[in-house]
PDB file of C-alpha atoms in Angstrom:
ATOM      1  CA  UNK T  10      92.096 140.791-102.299  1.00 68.00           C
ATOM      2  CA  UNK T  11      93.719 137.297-102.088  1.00 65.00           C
ATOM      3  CA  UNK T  12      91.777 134.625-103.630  1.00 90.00           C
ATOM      4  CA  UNK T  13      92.431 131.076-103.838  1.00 96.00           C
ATOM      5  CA  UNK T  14      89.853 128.546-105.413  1.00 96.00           C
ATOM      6  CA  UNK T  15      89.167 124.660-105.667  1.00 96.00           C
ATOM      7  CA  UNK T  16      88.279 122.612-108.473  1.00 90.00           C
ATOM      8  CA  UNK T  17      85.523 121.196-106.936  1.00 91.00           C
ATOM      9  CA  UNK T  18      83.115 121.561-103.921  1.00 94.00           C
ATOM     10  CA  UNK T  19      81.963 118.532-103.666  1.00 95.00           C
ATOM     11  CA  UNK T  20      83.545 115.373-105.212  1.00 96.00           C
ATOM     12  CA  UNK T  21      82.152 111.744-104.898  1.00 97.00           C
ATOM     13  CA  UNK T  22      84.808 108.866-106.219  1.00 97.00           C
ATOM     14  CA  UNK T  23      84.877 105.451-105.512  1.00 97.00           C
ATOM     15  CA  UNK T  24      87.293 103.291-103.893  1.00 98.00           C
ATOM     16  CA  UNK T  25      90.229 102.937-106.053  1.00 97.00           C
ATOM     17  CA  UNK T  26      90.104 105.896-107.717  1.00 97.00           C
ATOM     18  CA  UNK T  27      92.566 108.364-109.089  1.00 97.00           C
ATOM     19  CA  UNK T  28      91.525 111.406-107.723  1.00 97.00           C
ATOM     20  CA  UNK T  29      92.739 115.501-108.756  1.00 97.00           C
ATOM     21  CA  UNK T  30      92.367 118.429-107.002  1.00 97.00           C
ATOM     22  CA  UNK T  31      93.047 121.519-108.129  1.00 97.00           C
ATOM     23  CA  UNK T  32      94.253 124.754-106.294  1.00 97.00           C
ATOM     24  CA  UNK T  33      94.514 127.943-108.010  1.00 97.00           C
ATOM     25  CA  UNK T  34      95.396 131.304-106.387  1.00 96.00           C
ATOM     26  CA  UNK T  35      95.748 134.495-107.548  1.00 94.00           C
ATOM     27  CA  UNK T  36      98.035 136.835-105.348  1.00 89.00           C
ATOM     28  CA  UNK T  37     102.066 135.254-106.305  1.00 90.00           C
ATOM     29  CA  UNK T  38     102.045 133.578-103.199  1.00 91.00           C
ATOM     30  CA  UNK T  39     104.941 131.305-103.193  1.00 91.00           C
ATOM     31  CA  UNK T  40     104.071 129.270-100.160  1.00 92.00           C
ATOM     32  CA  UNK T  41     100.550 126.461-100.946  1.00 95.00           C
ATOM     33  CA  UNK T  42      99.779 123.942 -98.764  1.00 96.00           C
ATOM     34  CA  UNK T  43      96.952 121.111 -98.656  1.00 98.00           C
ATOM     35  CA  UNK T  44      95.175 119.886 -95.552  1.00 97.00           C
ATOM     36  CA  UNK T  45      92.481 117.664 -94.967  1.00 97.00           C
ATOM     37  CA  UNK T  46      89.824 118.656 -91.908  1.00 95.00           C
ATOM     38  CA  UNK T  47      88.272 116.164 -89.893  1.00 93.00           C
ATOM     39  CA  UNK T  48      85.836 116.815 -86.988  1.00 88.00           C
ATOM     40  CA  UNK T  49      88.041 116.743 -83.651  1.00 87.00           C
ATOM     41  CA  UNK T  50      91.322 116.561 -85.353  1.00 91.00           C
ATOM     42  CA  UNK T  51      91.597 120.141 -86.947  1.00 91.00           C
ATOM     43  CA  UNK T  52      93.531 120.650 -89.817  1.00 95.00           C
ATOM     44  CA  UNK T  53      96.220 118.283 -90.801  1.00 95.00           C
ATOM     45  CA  UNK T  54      98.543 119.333 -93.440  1.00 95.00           C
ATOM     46  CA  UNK T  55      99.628 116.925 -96.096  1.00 97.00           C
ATOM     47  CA  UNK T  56     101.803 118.535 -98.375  1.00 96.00           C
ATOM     48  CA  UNK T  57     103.631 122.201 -98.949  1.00 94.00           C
ATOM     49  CA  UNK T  58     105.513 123.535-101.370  1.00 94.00           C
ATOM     50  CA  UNK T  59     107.684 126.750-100.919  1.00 90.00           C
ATOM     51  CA  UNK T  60     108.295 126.918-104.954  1.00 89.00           C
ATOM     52  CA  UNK T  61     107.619 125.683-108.344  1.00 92.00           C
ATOM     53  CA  UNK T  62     108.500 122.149-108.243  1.00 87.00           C
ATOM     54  CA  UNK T  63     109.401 121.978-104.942  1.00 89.00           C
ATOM     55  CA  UNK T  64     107.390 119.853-102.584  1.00 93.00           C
ATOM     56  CA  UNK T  65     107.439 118.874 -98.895  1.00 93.00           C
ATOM     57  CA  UNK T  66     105.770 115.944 -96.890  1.00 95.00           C
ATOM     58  CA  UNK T  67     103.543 117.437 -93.839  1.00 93.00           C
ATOM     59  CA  UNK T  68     102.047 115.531 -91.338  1.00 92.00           C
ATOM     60  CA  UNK T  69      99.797 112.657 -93.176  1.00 95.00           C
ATOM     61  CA  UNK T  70     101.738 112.542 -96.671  1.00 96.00           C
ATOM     62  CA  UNK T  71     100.353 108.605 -96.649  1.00 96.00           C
ATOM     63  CA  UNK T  72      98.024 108.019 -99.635  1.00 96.00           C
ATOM     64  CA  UNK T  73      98.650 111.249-101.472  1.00 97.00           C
ATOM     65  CA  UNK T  74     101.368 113.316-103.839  1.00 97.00           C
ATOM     66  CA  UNK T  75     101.144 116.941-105.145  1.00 97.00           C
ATOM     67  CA  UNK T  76     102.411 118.610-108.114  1.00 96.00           C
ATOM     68  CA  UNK T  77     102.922 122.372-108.479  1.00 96.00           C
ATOM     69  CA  UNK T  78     104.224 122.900-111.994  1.00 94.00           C
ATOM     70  CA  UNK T  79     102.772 126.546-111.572  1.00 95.00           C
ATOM     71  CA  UNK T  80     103.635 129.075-109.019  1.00 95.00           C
ATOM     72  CA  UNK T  81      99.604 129.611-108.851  1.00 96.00           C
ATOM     73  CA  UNK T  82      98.806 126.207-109.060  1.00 97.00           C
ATOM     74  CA  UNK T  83      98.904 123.137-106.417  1.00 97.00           C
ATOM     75  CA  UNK T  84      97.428 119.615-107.321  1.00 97.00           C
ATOM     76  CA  UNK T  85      96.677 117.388-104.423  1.00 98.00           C
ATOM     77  CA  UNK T  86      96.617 113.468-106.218  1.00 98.00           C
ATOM     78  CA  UNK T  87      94.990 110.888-104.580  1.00 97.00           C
ATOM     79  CA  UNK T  88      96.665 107.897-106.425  1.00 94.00           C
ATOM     80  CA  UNK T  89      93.862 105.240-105.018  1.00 97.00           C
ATOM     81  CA  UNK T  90      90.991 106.634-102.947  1.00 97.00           C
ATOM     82  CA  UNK T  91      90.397 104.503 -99.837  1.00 97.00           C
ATOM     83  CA  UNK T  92      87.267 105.204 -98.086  1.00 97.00           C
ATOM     84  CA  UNK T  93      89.210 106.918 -95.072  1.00 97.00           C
ATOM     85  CA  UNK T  94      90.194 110.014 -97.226  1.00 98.00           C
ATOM     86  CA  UNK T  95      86.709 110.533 -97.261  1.00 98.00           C
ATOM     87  CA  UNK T  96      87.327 113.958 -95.618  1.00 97.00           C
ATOM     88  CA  UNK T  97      86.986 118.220 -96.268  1.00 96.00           C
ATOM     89  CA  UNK T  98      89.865 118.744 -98.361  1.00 97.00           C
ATOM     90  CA  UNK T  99      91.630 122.690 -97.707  1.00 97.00           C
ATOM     91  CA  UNK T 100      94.054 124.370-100.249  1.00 97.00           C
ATOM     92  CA  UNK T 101      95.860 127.637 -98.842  1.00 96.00           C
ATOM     93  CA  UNK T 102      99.004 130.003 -99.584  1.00 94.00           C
ATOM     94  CA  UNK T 103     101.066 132.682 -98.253  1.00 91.00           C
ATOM     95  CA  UNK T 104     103.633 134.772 -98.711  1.00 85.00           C
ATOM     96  CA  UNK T 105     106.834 133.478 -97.898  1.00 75.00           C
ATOM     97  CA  UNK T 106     108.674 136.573 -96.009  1.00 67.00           C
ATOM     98  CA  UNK T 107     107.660 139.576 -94.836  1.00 60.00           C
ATOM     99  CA  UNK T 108     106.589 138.626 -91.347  1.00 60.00           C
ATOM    100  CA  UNK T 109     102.952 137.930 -91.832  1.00 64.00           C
ATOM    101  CA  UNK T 110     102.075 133.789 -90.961  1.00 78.00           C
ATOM    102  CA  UNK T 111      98.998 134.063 -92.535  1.00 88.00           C
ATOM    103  CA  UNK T 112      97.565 131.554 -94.964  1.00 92.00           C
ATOM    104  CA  UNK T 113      94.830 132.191 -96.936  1.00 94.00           C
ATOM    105  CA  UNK T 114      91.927 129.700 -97.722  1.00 96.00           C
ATOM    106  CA  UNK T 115      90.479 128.162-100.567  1.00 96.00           C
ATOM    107  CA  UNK T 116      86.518 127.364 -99.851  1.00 95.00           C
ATOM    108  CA  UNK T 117      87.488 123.723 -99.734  1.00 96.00           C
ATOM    109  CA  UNK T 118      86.617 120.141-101.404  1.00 96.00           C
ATOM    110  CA  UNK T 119      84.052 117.830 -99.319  1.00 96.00           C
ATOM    111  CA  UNK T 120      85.154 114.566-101.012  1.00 97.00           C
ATOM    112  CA  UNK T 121      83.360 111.078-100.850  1.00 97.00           C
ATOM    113  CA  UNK T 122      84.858 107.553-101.159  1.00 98.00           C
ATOM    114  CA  UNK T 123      82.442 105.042-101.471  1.00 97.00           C
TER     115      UNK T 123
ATOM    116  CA  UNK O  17     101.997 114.782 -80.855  1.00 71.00           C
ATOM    117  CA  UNK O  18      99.619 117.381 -80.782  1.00 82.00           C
ATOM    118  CA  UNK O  19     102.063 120.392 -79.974  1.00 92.00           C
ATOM    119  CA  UNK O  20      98.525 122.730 -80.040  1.00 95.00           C
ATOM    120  CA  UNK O  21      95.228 121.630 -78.148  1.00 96.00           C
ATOM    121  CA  UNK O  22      92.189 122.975 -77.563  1.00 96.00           C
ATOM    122  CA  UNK O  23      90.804 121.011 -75.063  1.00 92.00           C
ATOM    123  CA  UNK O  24      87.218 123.069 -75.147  1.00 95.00           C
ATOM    124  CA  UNK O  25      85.445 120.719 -78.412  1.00 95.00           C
ATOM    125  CA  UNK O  26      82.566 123.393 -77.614  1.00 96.00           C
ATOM    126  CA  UNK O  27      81.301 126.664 -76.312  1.00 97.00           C
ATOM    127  CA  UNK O  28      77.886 128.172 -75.570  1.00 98.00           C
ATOM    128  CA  UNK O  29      77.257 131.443 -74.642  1.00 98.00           C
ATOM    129  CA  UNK O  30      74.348 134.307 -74.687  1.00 98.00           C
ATOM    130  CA  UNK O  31      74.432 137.045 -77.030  1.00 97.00           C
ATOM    131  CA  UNK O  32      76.543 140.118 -75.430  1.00 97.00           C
ATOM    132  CA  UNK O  33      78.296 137.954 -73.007  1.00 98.00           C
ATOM    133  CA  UNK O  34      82.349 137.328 -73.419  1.00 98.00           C
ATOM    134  CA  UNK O  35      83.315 134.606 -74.912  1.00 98.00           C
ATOM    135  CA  UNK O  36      86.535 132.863 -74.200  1.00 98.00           C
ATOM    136  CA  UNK O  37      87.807 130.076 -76.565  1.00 98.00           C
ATOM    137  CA  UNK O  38      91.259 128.551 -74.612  1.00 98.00           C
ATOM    138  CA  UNK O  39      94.545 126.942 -76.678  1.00 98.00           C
ATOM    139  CA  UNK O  40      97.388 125.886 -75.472  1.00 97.00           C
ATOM    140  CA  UNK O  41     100.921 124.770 -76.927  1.00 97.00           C
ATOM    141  CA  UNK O  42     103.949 122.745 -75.648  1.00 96.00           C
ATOM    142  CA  UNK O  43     106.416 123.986 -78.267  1.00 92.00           C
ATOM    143  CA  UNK O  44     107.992 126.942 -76.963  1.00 92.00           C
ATOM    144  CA  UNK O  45     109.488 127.500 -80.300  1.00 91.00           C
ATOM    145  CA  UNK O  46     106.631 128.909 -81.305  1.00 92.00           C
ATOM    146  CA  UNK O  47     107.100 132.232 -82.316  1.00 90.00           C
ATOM    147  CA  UNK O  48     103.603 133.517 -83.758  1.00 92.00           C
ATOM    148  CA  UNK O  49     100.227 132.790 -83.418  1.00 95.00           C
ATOM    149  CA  UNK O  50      96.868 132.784 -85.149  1.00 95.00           C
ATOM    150  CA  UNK O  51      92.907 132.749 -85.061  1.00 97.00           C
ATOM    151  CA  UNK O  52      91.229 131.461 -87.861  1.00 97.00           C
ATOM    152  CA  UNK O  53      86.865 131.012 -87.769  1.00 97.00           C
ATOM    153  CA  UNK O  54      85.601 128.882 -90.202  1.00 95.00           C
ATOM    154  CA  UNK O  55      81.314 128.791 -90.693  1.00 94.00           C
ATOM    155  CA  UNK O  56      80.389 125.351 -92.707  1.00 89.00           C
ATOM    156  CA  UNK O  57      80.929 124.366 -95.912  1.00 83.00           C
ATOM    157  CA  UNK O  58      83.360 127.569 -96.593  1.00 90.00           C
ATOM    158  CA  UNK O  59      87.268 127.699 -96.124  1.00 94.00           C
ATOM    159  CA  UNK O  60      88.721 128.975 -92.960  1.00 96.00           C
ATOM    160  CA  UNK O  61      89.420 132.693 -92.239  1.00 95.00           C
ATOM    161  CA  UNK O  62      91.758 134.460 -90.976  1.00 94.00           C
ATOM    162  CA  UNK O  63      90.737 136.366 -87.612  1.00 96.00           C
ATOM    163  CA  UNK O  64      93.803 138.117 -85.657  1.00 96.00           C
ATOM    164  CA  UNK O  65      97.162 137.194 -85.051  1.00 94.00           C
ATOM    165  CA  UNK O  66     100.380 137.799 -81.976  1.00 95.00           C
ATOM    166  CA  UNK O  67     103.229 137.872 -81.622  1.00 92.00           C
ATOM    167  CA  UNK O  68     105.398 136.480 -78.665  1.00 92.00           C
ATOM    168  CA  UNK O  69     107.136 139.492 -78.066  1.00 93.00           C
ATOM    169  CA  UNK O  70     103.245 140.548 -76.842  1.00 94.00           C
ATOM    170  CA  UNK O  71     101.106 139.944 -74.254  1.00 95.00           C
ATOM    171  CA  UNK O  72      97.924 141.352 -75.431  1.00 97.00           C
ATOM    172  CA  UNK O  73      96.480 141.984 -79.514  1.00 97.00           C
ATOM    173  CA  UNK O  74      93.526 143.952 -79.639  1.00 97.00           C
ATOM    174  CA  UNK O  75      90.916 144.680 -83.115  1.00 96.00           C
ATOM    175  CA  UNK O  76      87.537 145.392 -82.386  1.00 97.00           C
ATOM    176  CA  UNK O  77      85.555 142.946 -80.377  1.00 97.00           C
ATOM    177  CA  UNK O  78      88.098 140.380 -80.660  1.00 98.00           C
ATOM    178  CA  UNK O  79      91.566 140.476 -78.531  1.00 98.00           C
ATOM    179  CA  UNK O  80      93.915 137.641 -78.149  1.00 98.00           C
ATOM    180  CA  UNK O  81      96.059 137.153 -74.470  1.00 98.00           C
ATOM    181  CA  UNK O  82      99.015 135.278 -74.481  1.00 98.00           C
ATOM    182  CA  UNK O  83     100.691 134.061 -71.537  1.00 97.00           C
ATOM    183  CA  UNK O  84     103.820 132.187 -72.606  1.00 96.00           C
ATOM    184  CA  UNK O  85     105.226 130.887 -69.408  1.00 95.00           C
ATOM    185  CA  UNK O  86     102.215 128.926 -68.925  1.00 97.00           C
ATOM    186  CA  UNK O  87     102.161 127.843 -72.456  1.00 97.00           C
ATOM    187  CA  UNK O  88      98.779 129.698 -73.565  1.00 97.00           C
ATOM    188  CA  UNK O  89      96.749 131.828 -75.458  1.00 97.00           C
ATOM    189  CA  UNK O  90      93.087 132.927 -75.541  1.00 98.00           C
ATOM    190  CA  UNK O  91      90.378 134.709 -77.875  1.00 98.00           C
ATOM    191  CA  UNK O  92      88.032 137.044 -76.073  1.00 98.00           C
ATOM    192  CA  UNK O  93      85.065 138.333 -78.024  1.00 98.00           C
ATOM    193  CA  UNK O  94      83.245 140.954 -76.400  1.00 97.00           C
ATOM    194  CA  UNK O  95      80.558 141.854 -76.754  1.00 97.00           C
ATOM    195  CA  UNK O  96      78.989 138.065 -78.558  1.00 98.00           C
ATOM    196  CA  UNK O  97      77.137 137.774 -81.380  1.00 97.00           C
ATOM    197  CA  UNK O  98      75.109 135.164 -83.068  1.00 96.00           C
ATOM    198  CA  UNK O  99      76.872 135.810 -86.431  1.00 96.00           C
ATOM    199  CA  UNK O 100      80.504 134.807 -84.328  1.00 97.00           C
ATOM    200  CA  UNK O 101      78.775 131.142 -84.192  1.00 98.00           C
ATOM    201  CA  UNK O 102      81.883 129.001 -86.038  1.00 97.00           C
ATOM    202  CA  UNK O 103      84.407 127.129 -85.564  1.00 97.00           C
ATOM    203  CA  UNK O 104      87.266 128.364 -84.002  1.00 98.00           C
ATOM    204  CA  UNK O 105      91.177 126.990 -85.214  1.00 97.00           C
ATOM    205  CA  UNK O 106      94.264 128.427 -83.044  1.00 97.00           C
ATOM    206  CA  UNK O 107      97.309 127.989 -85.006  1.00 96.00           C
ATOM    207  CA  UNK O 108     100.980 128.548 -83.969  1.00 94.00           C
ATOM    208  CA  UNK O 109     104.520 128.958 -86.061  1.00 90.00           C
ATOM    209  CA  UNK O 110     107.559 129.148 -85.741  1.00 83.00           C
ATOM    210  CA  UNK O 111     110.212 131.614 -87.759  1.00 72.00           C
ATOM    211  CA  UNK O 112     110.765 131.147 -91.424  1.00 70.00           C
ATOM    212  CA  UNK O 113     109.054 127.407 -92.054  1.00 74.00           C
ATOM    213  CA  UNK O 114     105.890 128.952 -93.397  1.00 79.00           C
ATOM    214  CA  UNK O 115     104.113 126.321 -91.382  1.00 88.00           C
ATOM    215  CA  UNK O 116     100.917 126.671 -89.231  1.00 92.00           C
ATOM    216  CA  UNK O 117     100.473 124.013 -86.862  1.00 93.00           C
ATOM    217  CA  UNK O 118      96.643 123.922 -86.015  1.00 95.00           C
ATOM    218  CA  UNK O 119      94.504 122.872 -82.973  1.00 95.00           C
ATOM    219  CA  UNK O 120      91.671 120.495 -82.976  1.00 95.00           C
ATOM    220  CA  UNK O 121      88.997 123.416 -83.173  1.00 96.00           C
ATOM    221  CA  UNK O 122      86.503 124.897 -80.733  1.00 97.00           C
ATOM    222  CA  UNK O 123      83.082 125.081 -81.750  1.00 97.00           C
ATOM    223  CA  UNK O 124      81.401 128.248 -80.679  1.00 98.00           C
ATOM    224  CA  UNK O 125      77.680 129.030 -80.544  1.00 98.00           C
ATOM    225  CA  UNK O 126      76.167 132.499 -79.496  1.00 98.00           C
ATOM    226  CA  UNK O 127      72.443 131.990 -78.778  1.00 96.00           C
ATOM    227  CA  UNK O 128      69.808 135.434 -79.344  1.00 93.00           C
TER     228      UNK O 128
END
């Protein structure tokens, strides 16, 4: 059973900020991914990575960087919150062959800026 | 860009009607694509999945259509239940990028 947990439920930071959070996941996926959720906009992705230290730029890359020093681990960095990444933060990972698409979900981060 | 839409922000329906939640995609490049329901406050999860080389994907009370020349797929769920009240994400991909590209979400409530 694939599990993949956050740091943190709920976060509150204040503008400026350096923000971590922390994905861990337990199944040798080698794909993780980070995407923020916002109410009518669905799930944007921010950042993959296919490997250890390998990283890729999604769709809204602006604001943030990742690390993934780990194979189980993925750090989404926030290098100086800004009150519009107030947002539900989602960590995932997959496998990266064998025909199956799906992504698995980490119970996500509901962070704050103030 | 948004290559996947779901143009339906919300759905209401009695308990053991169908419900239909709509999505459709302008990538035809697409090559496989997913249902994911997500309840509050929890991470989204993963509901039942197609292929394009099918039409139809059944399991249970849920069964996905897709109708590529027009671009579209849909998630029946017959018969309704107020436990299937959730969000509902349609997500597409195409071959070997790993990549789920995600619609806006469809809001679904079953009422008793």
């Amino acid at each position: 059973d694939v599990k993949v947990t956050q740091s943190s439920r709920y976060l509150v930071k204040r503008t400026g900020e350096k923000v971590f959070l922390e994905c861990v996941q337990d199944m040798d996926h080698e794909n993780m991914f980070w995407y923020r959720q916002d109410p009518g906009l669905g799930l944007r992705l921010i950042y993959f990575s296919y490997d250890v230290k390998m990283k890729e730029k999604g769709d809204i890359p602006e604001g943030y960087s990742v690390s993934r020093e780990k194979k189980e681990r993925f750090s989404l960095i926030l290098e100086s919150a800004s009150t519009n990444q107030t947002s539900m933060y989602l960590c995932a990972s997959s496998l990266a062959s064998g025909g199956s698409y799906e992504q698995y979900f980490g119970p996500g981060t509901r962070l704050t800026v103030t | 860009d948004q290559q996947v839409k779901q143009n339906s922000p919300s759905l209401s329906v009695q308990e053991g009607r169908i419900s239909i939640l709509n999505c459709d995609y302008t990538n035809s490049m697409f090559d496989y694509f997913l249902w994911y329901k997500k309840y509050p406050a929890e991470g989204p999860t993963f509901l039942i999945s197609i292929s394009s080389i099918k039409d139809k994907n059944e399991d249970g009370r849920f069964t996905v259509f897709l109708n590529k020349s027009a671009k579209h797929l849909s998630l029946h769920i017959v018969p309704s239940q107020p436990g299937d009240s959730a969000v509902y994400f349609c997500a597409a991909s195409t071959s070997n990028t790993g990549k789920l590209i995600f619609g806006q979400g469809t809001t679904l409530q079953v009422k008793p």
